[in-house]
CSV table of C-alpha atoms in Angstrom, one decimal:
chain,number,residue,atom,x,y,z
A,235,UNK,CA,-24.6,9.1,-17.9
A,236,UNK,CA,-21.4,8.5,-15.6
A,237,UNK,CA,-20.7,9.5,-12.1
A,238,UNK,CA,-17.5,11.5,-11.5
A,239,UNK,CA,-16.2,11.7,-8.0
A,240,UNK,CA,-14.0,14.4,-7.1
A,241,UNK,CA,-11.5,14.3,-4.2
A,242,UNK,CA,-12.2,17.0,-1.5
A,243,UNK,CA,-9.3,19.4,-2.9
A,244,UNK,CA,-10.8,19.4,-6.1
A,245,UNK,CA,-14.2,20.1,-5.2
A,246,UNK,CA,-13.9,23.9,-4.8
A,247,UNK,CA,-13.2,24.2,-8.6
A,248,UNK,CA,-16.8,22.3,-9.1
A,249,UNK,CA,-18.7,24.3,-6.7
A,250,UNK,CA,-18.4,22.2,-4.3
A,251,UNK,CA,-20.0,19.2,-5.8
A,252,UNK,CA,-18.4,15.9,-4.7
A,253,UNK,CA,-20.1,14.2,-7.6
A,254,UNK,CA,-21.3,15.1,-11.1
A,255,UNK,CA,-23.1,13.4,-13.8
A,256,UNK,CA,-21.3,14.1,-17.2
A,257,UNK,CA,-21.6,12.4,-20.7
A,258,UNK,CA,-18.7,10.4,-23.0
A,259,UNK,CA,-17.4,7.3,-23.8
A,260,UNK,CA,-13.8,7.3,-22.9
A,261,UNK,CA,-11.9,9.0,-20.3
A,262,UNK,CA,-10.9,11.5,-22.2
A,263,UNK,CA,-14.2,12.5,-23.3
A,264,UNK,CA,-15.8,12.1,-19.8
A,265,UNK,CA,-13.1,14.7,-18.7
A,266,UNK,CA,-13.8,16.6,-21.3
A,267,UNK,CA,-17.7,17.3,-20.2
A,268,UNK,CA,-16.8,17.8,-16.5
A,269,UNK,CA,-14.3,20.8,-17.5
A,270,UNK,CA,-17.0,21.8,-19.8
A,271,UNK,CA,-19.6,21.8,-16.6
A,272,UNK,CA,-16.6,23.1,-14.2
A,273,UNK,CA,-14.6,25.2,-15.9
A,274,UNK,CA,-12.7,26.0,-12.7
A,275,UNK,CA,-11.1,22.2,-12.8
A,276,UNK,CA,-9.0,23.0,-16.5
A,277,UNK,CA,-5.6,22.5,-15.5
A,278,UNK,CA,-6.6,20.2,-12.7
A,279,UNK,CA,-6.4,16.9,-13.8
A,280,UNK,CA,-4.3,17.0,-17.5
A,281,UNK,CA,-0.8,18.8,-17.8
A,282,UNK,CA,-0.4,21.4,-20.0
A,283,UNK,CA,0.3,18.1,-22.8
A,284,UNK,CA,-2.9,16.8,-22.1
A,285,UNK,CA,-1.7,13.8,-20.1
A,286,UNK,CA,-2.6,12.6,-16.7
A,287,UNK,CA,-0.9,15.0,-13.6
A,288,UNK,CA,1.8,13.0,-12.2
A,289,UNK,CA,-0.5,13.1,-8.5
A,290,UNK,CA,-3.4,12.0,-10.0
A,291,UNK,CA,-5.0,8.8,-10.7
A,292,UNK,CA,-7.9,8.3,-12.8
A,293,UNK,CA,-10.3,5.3,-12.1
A,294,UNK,CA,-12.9,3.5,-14.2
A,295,UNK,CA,-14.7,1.8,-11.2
A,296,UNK,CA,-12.0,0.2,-9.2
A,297,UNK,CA,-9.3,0.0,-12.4
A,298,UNK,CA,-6.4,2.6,-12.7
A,299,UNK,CA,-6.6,3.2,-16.1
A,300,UNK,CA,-2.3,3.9,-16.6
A,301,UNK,CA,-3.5,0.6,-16.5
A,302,UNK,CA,-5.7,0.0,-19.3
A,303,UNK,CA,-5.7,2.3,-22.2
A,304,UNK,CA,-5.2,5.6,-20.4
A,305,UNK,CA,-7.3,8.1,-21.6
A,306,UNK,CA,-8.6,6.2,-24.1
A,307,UNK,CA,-10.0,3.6,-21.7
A,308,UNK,CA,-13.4,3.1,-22.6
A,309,UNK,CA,-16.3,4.6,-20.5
A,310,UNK,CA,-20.0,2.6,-20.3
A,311,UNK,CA,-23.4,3.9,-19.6
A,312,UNK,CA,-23.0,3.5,-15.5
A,313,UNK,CA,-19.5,3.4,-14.7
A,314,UNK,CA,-18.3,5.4,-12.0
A,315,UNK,CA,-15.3,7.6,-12.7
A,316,UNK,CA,-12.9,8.4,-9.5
A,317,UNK,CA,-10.5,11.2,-9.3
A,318,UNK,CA,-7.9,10.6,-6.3
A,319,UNK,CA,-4.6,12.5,-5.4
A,320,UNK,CA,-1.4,10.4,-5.2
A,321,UNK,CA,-0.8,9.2,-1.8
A,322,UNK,CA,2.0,7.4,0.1
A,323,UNK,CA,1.4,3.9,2.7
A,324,UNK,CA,4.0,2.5,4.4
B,35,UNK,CA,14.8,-24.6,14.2
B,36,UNK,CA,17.7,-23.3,16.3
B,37,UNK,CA,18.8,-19.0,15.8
B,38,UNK,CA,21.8,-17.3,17.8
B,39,UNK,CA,19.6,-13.6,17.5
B,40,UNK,CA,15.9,-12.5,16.6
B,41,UNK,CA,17.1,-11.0,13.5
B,42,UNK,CA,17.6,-14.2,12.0
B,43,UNK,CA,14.1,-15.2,12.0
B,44,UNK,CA,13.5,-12.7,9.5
B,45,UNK,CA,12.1,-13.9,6.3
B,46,UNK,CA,11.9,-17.0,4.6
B,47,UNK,CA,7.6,-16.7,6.0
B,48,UNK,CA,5.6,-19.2,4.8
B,49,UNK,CA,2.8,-19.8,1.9
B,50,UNK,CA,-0.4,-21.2,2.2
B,51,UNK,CA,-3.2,-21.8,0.4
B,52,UNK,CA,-6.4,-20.0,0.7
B,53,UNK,CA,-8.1,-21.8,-2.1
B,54,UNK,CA,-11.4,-22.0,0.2
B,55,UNK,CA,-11.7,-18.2,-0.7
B,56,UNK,CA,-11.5,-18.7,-4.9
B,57,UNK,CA,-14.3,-18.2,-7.3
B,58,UNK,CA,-13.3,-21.2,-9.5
B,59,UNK,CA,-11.7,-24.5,-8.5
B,60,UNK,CA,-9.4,-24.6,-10.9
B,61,UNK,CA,-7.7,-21.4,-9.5
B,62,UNK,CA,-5.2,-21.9,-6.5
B,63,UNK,CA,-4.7,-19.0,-4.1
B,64,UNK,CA,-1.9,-18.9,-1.7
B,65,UNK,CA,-1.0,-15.9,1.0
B,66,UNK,CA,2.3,-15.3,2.0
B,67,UNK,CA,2.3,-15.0,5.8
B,68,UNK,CA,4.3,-12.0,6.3
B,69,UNK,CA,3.0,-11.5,9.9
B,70,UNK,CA,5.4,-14.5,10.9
B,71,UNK,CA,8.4,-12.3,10.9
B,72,UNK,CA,9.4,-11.3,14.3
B,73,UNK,CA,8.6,-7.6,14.1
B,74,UNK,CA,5.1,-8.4,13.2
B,75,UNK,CA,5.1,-7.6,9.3
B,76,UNK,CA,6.8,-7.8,6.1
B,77,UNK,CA,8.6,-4.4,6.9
B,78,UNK,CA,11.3,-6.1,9.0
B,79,UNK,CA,12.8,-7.2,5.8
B,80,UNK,CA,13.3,-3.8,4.7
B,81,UNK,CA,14.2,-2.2,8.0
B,82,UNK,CA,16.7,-4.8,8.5
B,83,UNK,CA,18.2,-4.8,5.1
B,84,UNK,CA,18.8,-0.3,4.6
B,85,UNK,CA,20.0,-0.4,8.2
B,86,UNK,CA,22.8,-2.9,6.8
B,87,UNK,CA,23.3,-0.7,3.5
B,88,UNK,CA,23.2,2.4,5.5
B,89,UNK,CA,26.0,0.7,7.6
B,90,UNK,CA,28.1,-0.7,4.8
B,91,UNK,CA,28.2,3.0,3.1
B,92,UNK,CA,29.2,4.3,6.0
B,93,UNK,CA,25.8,6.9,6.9
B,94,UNK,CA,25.0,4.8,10.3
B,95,UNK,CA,27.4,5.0,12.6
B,96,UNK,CA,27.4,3.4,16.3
B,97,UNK,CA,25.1,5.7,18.5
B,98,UNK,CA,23.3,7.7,15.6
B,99,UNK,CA,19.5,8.1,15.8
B,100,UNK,CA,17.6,7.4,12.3
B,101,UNK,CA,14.7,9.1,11.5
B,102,UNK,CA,11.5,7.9,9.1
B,103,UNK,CA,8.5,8.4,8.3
B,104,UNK,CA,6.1,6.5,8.8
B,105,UNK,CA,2.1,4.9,9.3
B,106,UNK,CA,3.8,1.8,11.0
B,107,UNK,CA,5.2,-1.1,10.1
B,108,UNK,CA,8.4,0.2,8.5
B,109,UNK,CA,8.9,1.9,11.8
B,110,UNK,CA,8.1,-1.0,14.0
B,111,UNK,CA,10.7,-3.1,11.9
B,112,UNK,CA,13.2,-0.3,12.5
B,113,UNK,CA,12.9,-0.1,15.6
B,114,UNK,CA,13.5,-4.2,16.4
B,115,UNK,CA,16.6,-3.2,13.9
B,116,UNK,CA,17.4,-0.4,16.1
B,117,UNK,CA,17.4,-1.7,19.4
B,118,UNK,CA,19.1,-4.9,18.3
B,119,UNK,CA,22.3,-3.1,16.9
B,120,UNK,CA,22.2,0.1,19.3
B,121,UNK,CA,20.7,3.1,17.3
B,122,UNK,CA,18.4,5.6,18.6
B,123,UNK,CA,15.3,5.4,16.5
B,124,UNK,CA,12.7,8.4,16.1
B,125,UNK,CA,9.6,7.5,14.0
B,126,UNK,CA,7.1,10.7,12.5
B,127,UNK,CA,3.4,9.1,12.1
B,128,UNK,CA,0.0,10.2,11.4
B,129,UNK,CA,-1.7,10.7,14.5
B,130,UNK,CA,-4.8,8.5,13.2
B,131,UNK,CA,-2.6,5.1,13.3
B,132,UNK,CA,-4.2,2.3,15.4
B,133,UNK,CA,-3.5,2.4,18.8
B,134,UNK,CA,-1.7,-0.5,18.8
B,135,UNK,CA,0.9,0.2,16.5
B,136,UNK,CA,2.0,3.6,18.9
B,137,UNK,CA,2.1,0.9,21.9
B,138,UNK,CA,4.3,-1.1,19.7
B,139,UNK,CA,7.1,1.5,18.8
B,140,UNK,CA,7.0,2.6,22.5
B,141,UNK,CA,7.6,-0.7,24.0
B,142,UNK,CA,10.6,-1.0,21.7
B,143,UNK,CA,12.0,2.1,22.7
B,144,UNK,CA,10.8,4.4,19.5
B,145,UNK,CA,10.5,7.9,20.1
B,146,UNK,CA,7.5,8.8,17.9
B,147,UNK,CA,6.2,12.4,16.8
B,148,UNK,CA,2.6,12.9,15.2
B,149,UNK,CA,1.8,14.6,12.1
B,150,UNK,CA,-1.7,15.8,11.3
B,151,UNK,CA,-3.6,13.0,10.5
B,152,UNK,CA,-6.2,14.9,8.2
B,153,UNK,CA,-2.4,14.9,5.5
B,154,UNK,CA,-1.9,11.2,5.6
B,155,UNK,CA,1.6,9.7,5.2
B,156,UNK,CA,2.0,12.6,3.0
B,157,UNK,CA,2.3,14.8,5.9
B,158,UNK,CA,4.5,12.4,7.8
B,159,UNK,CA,7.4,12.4,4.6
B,160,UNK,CA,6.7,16.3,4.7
B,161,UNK,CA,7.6,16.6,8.4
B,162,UNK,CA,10.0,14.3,8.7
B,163,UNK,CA,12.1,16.2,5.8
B,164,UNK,CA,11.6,19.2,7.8
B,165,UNK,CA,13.1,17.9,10.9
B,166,UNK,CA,15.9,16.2,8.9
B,167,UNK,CA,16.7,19.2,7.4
B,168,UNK,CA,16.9,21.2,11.0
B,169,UNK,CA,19.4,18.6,12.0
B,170,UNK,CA,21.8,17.0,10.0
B,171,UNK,CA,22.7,14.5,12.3
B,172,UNK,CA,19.4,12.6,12.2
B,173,UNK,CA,20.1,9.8,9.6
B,174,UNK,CA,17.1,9.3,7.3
B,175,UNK,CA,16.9,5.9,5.5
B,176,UNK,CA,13.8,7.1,4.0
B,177,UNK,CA,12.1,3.9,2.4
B,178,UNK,CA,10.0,5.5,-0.5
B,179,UNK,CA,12.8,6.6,-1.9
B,180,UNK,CA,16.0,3.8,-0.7
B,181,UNK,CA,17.0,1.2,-3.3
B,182,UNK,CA,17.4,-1.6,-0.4
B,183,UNK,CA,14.0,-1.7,0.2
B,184,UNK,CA,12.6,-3.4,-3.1
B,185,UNK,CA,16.1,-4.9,-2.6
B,186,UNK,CA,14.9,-6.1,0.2
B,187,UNK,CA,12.4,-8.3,-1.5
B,188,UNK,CA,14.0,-8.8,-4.7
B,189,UNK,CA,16.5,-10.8,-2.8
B,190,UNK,CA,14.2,-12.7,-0.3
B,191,UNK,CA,10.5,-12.0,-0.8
B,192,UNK,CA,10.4,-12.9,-4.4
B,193,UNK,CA,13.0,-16.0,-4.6
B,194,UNK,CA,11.1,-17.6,-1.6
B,195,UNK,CA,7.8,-17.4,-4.1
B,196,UNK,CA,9.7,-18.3,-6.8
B,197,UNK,CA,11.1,-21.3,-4.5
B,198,UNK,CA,7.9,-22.0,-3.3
B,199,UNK,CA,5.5,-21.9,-5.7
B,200,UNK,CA,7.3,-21.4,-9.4
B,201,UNK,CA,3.4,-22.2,-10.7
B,202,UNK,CA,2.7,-18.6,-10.3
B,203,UNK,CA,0.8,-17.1,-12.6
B,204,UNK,CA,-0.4,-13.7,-11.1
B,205,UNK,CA,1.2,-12.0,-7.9
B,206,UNK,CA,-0.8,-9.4,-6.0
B,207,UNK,CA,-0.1,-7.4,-3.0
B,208,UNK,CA,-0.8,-4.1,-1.6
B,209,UNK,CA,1.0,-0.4,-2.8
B,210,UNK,CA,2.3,1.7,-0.2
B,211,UNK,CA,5.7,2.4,-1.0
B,212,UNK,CA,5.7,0.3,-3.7
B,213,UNK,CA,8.6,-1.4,-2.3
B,214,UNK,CA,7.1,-5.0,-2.3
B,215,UNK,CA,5.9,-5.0,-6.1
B,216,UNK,CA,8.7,-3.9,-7.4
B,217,UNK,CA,11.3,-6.5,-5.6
B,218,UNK,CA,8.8,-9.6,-6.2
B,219,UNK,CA,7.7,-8.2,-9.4
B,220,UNK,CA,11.2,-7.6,-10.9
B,221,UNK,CA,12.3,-11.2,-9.8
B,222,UNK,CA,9.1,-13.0,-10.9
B,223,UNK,CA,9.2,-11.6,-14.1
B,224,UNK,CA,12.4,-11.9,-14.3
B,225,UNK,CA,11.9,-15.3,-13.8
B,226,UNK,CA,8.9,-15.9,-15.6
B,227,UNK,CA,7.9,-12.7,-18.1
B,228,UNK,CA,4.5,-13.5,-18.4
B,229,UNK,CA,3.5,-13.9,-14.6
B,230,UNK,CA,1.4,-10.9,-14.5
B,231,UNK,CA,1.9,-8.3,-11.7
B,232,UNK,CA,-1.4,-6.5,-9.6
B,233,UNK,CA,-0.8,-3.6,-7.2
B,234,UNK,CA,-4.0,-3.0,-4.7
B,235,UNK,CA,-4.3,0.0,-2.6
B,236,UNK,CA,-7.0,1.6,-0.8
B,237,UNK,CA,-8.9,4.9,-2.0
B,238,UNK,CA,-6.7,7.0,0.4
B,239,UNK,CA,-6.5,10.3,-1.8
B,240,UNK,CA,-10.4,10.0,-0.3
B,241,UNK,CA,-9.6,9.5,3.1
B,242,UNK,CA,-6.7,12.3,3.2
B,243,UNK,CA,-8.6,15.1,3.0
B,244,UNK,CA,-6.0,17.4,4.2
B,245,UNK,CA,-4.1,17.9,1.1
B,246,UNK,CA,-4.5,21.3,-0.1
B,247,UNK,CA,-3.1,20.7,-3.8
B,248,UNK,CA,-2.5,18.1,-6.3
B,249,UNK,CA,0.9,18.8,-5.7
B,250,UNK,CA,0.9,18.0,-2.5
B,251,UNK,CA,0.5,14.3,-4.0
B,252,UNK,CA,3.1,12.0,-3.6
B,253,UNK,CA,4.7,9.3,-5.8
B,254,UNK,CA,7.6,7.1,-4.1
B,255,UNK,CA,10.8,7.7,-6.3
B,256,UNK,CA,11.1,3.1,-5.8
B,257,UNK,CA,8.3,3.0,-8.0
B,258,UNK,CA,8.5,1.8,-11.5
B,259,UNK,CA,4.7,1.5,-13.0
B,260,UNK,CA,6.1,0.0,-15.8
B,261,UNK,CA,6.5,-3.4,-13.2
B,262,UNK,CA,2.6,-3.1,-12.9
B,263,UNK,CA,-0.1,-5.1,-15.4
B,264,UNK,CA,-2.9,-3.8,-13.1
B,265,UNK,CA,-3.9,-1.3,-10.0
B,266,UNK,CA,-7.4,-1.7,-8.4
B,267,UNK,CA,-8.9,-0.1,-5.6
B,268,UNK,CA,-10.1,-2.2,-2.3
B,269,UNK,CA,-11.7,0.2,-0.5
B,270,UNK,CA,-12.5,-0.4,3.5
B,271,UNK,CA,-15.4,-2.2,3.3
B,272,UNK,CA,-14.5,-5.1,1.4
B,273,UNK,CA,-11.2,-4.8,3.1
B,274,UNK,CA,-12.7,-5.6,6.3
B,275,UNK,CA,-15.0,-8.5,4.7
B,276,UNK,CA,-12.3,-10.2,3.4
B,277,UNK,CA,-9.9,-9.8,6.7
B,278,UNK,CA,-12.8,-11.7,8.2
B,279,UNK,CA,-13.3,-14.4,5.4
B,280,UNK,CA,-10.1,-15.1,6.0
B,281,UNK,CA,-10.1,-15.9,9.6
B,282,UNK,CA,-13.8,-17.2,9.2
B,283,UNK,CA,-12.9,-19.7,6.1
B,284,UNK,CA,-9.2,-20.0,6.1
B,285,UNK,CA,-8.5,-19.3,10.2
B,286,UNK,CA,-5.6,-16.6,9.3
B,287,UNK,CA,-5.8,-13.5,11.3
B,288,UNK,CA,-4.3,-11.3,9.6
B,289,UNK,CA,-4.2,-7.3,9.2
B,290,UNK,CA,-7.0,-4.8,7.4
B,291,UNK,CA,-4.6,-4.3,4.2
B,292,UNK,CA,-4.5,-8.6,4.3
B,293,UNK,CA,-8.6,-8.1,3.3
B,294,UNK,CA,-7.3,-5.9,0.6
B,295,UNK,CA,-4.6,-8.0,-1.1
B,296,UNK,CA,-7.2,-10.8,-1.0
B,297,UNK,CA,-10.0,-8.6,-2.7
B,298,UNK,CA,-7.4,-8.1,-5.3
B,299,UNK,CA,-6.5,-11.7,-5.7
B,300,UNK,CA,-9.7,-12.8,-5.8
B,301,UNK,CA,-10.8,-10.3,-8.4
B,302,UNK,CA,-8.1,-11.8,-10.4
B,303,UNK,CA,-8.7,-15.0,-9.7
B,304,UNK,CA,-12.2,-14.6,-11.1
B,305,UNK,CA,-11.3,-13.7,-14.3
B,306,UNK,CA,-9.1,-16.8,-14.7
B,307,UNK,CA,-10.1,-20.6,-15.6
B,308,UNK,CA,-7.2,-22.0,-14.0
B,309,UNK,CA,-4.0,-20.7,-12.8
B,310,UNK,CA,-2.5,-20.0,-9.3
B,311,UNK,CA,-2.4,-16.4,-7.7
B,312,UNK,CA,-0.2,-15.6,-4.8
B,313,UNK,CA,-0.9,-12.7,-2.8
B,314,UNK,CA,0.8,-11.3,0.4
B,315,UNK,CA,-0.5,-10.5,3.8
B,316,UNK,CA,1.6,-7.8,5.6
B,317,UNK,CA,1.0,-8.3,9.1
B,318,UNK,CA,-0.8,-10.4,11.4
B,319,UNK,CA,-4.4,-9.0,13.0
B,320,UNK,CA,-3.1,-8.3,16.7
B,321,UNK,CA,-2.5,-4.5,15.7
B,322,UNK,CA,-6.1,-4.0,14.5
B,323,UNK,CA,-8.7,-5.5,17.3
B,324,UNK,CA,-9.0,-2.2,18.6
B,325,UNK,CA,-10.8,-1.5,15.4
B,326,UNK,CA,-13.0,-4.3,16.4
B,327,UNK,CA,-12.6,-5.4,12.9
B,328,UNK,CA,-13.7,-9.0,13.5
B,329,UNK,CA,-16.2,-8.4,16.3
B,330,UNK,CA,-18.1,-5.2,15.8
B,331,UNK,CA,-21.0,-4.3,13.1
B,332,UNK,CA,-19.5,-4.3,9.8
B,333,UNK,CA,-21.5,-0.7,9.2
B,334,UNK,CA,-19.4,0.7,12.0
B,335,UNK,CA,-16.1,-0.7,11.5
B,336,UNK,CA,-16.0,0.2,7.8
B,337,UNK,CA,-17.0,4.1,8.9
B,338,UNK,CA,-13.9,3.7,11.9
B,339,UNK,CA,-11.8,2.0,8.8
B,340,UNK,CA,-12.3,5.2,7.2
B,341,UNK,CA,-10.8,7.3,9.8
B,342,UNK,CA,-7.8,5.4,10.6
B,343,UNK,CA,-5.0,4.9,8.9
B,344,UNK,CA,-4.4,0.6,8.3
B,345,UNK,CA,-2.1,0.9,5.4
């Protein structure tokens, strides 16, 4: 199993849950089984072509993964998954 | 070392090594010490350098008052800048920004307005476009989105590493506007194309939990993440321990997003056999010991870490 955490403005689409347990081996599957469990976050997270929103940023532990293989990145029994908004520093 | 006016003494900070905190000895660190400059942080470069291209075009005029956003630094910079070549200077920050960096701007003569802290320095860019947009005489330099600030270190930050230390083999330093990495990335790379290039930045899409849509998100128009091999997350607590490693093992106070770059290099260093990493530390500590980040129980300045904004 993996851990997803959700940001607080996603967790109303997930009944509230700031965490959920889902199932895959790469990003693009783990994010597959969360919409499955939360139907409410389709549209959330991919654009309409099935890449990352632009305001998001998907991590495998503490790795962006723009940075690695993208959605392809490869998920492990364990890893935690972290869904953040874009924000500015500075 | 003899200057005719403060404004000289910016840049040209020094590096030094850190190696005491690598995991292998055969990996050098070094930190550049960006809380030399005489505003405090690394920001002065930039303040100093789109007040002079703000200036030169011909949008700052004698007597005008410039507006930004933002959590700090950039606005502490601007407002040595300001006061130095006779601009008004009104700063818009999130109200959840260390003490010490308020005291700062007002002892330099910064008017400063608060945006709601629970929005981040998303909220600060949103307000501060809104009072720009009320009065067009307010002259925004606006540094996510103003070419001279990875100019800024392009032109200094990254030829003084380059100068100093053309062994680099992996440069990593914090992302808030991106401004750094893409100056000192461009020129290293430049430089050298296989010196790889590691952005750190702390999980704030957590901690801003005032956002009320994904679009709400921000993205500075500077940034190119095509400059970037690799982003990682240094979240507050090992922020803070590595802030205090560093005074405890290397005697350099420095700031809360120092602990981070050095989490970052560290992690890189680890998964190297030899090599040098340089990292950069943006300010000094002074702005942070009300967060009681070196003396307090680590378990209660991590949870205070979480509620202020240090980047």
């Amino acid at each position: 199993m993996v851990e997803v955490r959700l940001p607080t403005l996603l967790r109303p689409h997930a009944d509230g849950a700031a965490s959920v347990g889902v199932e895959g081996s790469s990003v693009a599957e783990v994010l597959a089984d969360l919409t499955r469990r939360h139907p409410g976050l389709e549209g959330q997270i991919l654009d309409p072509a099935g890449t990352l929103h632009k305001f998001v940023n998907v991590y495998v532990n503490d790795d962006d993964v723009r940075y690695l293989d993208a959605l392809d990145t490869k998920v492990s029994e364990g890893d935690v998954v972290s869904i953040l908004p874009a924000v500015a520093g500075g | 070392m003899r200057y005719e006016s403060v404004l000289d003494l910016i840049g040209d900070t020094p590096l030094v090594g850190i190696h005491a905190l690598s995991p292998h000895p055969g990996v050098r660190i070094y930190a550049k010490l960006e809380g030399q400059n005489p505003g405090g942080s690394s920001k002065d470069r930039i303040a100093l350098r789109m007040v002079e291209a703000a200036e030169n075009d011909g949008r700052l005029r004698p007597g005008d008052t410039i507006l930004e956003p933002s959590s700090g630094n950039t606005g502490i910079g601007l407002a040595l800048v300001a006061r130095m070549r006779g601009y008004r200077l009104r700063v818009v920050m999130p109200e959840n920004v260390s003490v010490e960096r308020r005291q700062l701007l007002e002892i330099f003569g910064a008017e400063v307005t608060l945006s709601p802290p629970e929005e981040g320095s998303n909220g600060a860019i949103r307000l501060a476009e809104s009072i720009a947009a009320d009065d067009p005489a307010l002259v925004m330099l606006f540094q996510y989105g103003n070419a001279a600030n990875p100019l800024a270190h392009y032109e200094g930050t990254g030829p003084e590493i380059w100068r100093d230390c053309p062994d680099v083999d992996c440069f990593v330093a914090g992302l808030g506007t991106s401004g750094t990495l893409m100056g000192v990335g461009r020129y290293l790379k430049e430089r050298n194309p296989a010196v790889r290039i590691v952005a750190v930045e702390p999980p704030s899409g957590e901690l801003v939990q005032g956002l009320r849509s994904l679009d709400d998100g921000f993205v500075p128009p500077v940034f190119d993440p095509a400059l970037l091999d690799r982003k990682l997350i240094a979240r507050p607590r090992e922020s803070v321990e590595w802030t205090r490693r560093l005074l405890d093992e290397c005697g350099i106070f420095a700031g809360i997003s120092s602990g981070a770059a050095v989490y970052g290099a560290v992690r890189m260093a680890e998964q190297m056999e030899s090599g040098t990493v340089v990292t950069l530390l943006p300010d000094g500590g002074w702005k942070y010991l009300s967060s009681g980040a070196w003396t307090d129980d680590l378990d209660v300045v991590v949870e205070r870490a979480t509620r202020i904004n240090y980047w």
